[in-house]
Amino acid sequence: MGGNLPTASTLPLGKCKTGEWYWNAKRKCVPENGVGPPPPPLPFADYKCPDYWYWGSDNYCIPPSMKMLGSYCPDKYKWNARLGACEREQ
């Protein structure tokens, strides 16, 4: 399994609206139980989101809730923090 995914953060009081949670790794509020499309294919590489995560409008994978932080990348993929996605292992 892939590893080194972002871990949980504490919610700054009053920071996010109802139905959102604060993702410290990106320093932004994201929708609780958000959904979205899978990552678009990128040239010369194969990227996926960890199981149950979704592809956000800012072009990186987003967990649907704090409970999903620490989810693993699919087999034969590893977390690429710079890209915010699981990258196929070479």
PDB file of C-alpha atoms in Angstrom:
ATOM      1  CA  MET A   1       0.000   0.000   0.000  1.00  0.00           C
ATOM      2  CA  GLY A   2       1.080   3.583  -0.575  1.00  0.00           C
ATOM      3  CA  GLY A   3       2.090   5.670   2.362  1.00  0.00           C
ATOM      4  CA  ASN A   4       2.903   9.053   3.814  1.00  0.00           C
ATOM      5  CA  LEU A   5      -0.502  10.620   3.305  1.00  0.00           C
ATOM      6  CA  PRO A   6      -1.462  13.817   5.124  1.00  0.00           C
ATOM      7  CA  THR A   7      -2.636  13.319   8.678  1.00  0.00           C
ATOM      8  CA  ALA A   8      -5.412  14.881  10.725  1.00  0.00           C
ATOM      9  CA  SER A   9      -5.398  18.486  11.806  1.00  0.00           C
ATOM     10  CA  THR A  10      -7.255  20.439  14.422  1.00  0.00           C
ATOM     11  CA  LEU A  11     -10.098  22.666  13.355  1.00  0.00           C
ATOM     12  CA  PRO A  12      -9.482  26.338  14.075  1.00  0.00           C
ATOM     13  CA  LEU A  13     -12.576  27.538  15.906  1.00  0.00           C
ATOM     14  CA  GLY A  14     -14.886  29.551  13.667  1.00  0.00           C
ATOM     15  CA  LYS A  15     -12.689  28.983  10.626  1.00  0.00           C
ATOM     16  CA  CYS A  16     -15.047  26.920   8.457  1.00  0.00           C
ATOM     17  CA  LYS A  17     -18.720  27.085   7.598  1.00  0.00           C
ATOM     18  CA  THR A  18     -21.196  24.419   8.659  1.00  0.00           C
ATOM     19  CA  GLY A  19     -20.677  21.335   6.487  1.00  0.00           C
ATOM     20  CA  GLU A  20     -16.963  22.042   6.036  1.00  0.00           C
ATOM     21  CA  TRP A  21     -13.794  21.028   7.867  1.00  0.00           C
ATOM     22  CA  TYR A  22     -10.344  22.597   7.968  1.00  0.00           C
ATOM     23  CA  TRP A  23      -7.641  20.676   6.129  1.00  0.00           C
ATOM     24  CA  ASN A  24      -4.401  21.946   7.595  1.00  0.00           C
ATOM     25  CA  ALA A  25      -2.262  20.399   4.829  1.00  0.00           C
ATOM     26  CA  LYS A  26      -3.818  22.815   2.319  1.00  0.00           C
ATOM     27  CA  ARG A  27      -4.760  25.493   4.872  1.00  0.00           C
ATOM     28  CA  LYS A  28      -8.313  25.670   3.635  1.00  0.00           C
ATOM     29  CA  CYS A  29     -11.850  24.575   4.409  1.00  0.00           C
ATOM     30  CA  VAL A  30     -13.162  21.691   2.322  1.00  0.00           C
ATOM     31  CA  PRO A  31     -16.683  20.248   2.088  1.00  0.00           C
ATOM     32  CA  GLU A  32     -17.587  17.488   4.534  1.00  0.00           C
ATOM     33  CA  ASN A  33     -18.428  14.388   2.463  1.00  0.00           C
ATOM     34  CA  GLY A  34     -17.530  16.245  -0.731  1.00  0.00           C
ATOM     35  CA  VAL A  35     -17.537  14.430  -4.031  1.00  0.00           C
ATOM     36  CA  GLY A  36     -15.943  15.086  -7.359  1.00  0.00           C
ATOM     37  CA  PRO A  37     -14.520  13.454 -10.448  1.00  0.00           C
ATOM     38  CA  PRO A  38     -11.365  11.330 -10.549  1.00  0.00           C
ATOM     39  CA  PRO A  39      -8.140  13.128 -11.494  1.00  0.00           C
ATOM     40  CA  PRO A  40      -7.803  13.894 -15.185  1.00  0.00           C
ATOM     41  CA  PRO A  41      -5.111  11.943 -17.032  1.00  0.00           C
ATOM     42  CA  LEU A  42      -1.811  13.779 -17.001  1.00  0.00           C
ATOM     43  CA  PRO A  43       0.860  13.337 -19.677  1.00  0.00           C
ATOM     44  CA  PHE A  44       3.534  10.709 -19.068  1.00  0.00           C
ATOM     45  CA  ALA A  45       2.194   9.623 -15.690  1.00  0.00           C
ATOM     46  CA  ASP A  46      -0.721   7.891 -14.060  1.00  0.00           C
ATOM     47  CA  TYR A  47      -2.303   9.543 -11.030  1.00  0.00           C
ATOM     48  CA  LYS A  48      -5.159   8.505  -8.761  1.00  0.00           C
ATOM     49  CA  CYS A  49      -6.675   9.695  -5.521  1.00  0.00           C
ATOM     50  CA  PRO A  50      -6.565   7.551  -2.382  1.00  0.00           C
ATOM     51  CA  ASP A  51      -9.644   5.380  -1.951  1.00  0.00           C
ATOM     52  CA  TYR A  52     -12.760   7.486  -1.300  1.00  0.00           C
ATOM     53  CA  TRP A  53     -10.975  10.815  -1.895  1.00  0.00           C
ATOM     54  CA  TYR A  54     -12.051  13.035  -4.782  1.00  0.00           C
ATOM     55  CA  TRP A  55     -10.376  15.349  -7.280  1.00  0.00           C
ATOM     56  CA  GLY A  56     -10.904  18.983  -6.265  1.00  0.00           C
ATOM     57  CA  SER A  57     -11.276  22.077  -8.398  1.00  0.00           C
ATOM     58  CA  ASP A  58      -7.784  23.179  -7.273  1.00  0.00           C
ATOM     59  CA  ASN A  59      -6.326  20.134  -9.077  1.00  0.00           C
ATOM     60  CA  TYR A  60      -5.359  17.845  -6.206  1.00  0.00           C
ATOM     61  CA  CYS A  61      -6.989  15.017  -4.261  1.00  0.00           C
ATOM     62  CA  ILE A  62      -9.186  15.965  -1.292  1.00  0.00           C
ATOM     63  CA  PRO A  63     -10.384  13.672   1.498  1.00  0.00           C
ATOM     64  CA  PRO A  64     -14.167  13.779   2.027  1.00  0.00           C
ATOM     65  CA  SER A  65     -13.742  14.095   5.802  1.00  0.00           C
ATOM     66  CA  MET A  66     -11.083  14.189   8.510  1.00  0.00           C
ATOM     67  CA  LYS A  67     -11.888  10.532   9.179  1.00  0.00           C
ATOM     68  CA  MET A  68     -10.450   9.668   5.763  1.00  0.00           C
ATOM     69  CA  LEU A  69      -7.055  11.275   6.384  1.00  0.00           C
ATOM     70  CA  GLY A  70      -4.470   8.534   6.396  1.00  0.00           C
ATOM     71  CA  SER A  71      -6.290   6.538   3.691  1.00  0.00           C
ATOM     72  CA  TYR A  72      -3.930   4.594   1.511  1.00  0.00           C
ATOM     73  CA  CYS A  73      -3.076   5.004  -2.129  1.00  0.00           C
ATOM     74  CA  PRO A  74      -4.159   2.112  -4.360  1.00  0.00           C
ATOM     75  CA  ASP A  75      -1.714  -0.769  -4.811  1.00  0.00           C
ATOM     76  CA  LYS A  76       1.333   0.141  -6.907  1.00  0.00           C
ATOM     77  CA  TYR A  77       0.846   3.866  -6.178  1.00  0.00           C
ATOM     78  CA  LYS A  78       2.587   6.146  -3.685  1.00  0.00           C
ATOM     79  CA  TRP A  79       1.585   9.547  -2.306  1.00  0.00           C
ATOM     80  CA  ASN A  80       3.159  12.538  -4.048  1.00  0.00           C
ATOM     81  CA  ALA A  81       2.686  15.487  -1.674  1.00  0.00           C
ATOM     82  CA  ARG A  82       3.840  18.018  -4.275  1.00  0.00           C
ATOM     83  CA  LEU A  83       1.115  16.937  -6.701  1.00  0.00           C
ATOM     84  CA  GLY A  84      -1.481  16.093  -4.050  1.00  0.00           C
ATOM     85  CA  ALA A  85      -2.217  12.726  -5.660  1.00  0.00           C
ATOM     86  CA  CYS A  86      -1.133   9.091  -5.701  1.00  0.00           C
ATOM     87  CA  GLU A  87       1.474   8.484  -8.380  1.00  0.00           C
ATOM     88  CA  ARG A  88       2.100   5.134 -10.053  1.00  0.00           C
ATOM     89  CA  GLU A  89       5.304   3.581  -8.686  1.00  0.00           C
ATOM     90  CA  GLN A  90       8.030   3.239 -11.296  1.00  0.00           C
TER      91      GLN A  90
END
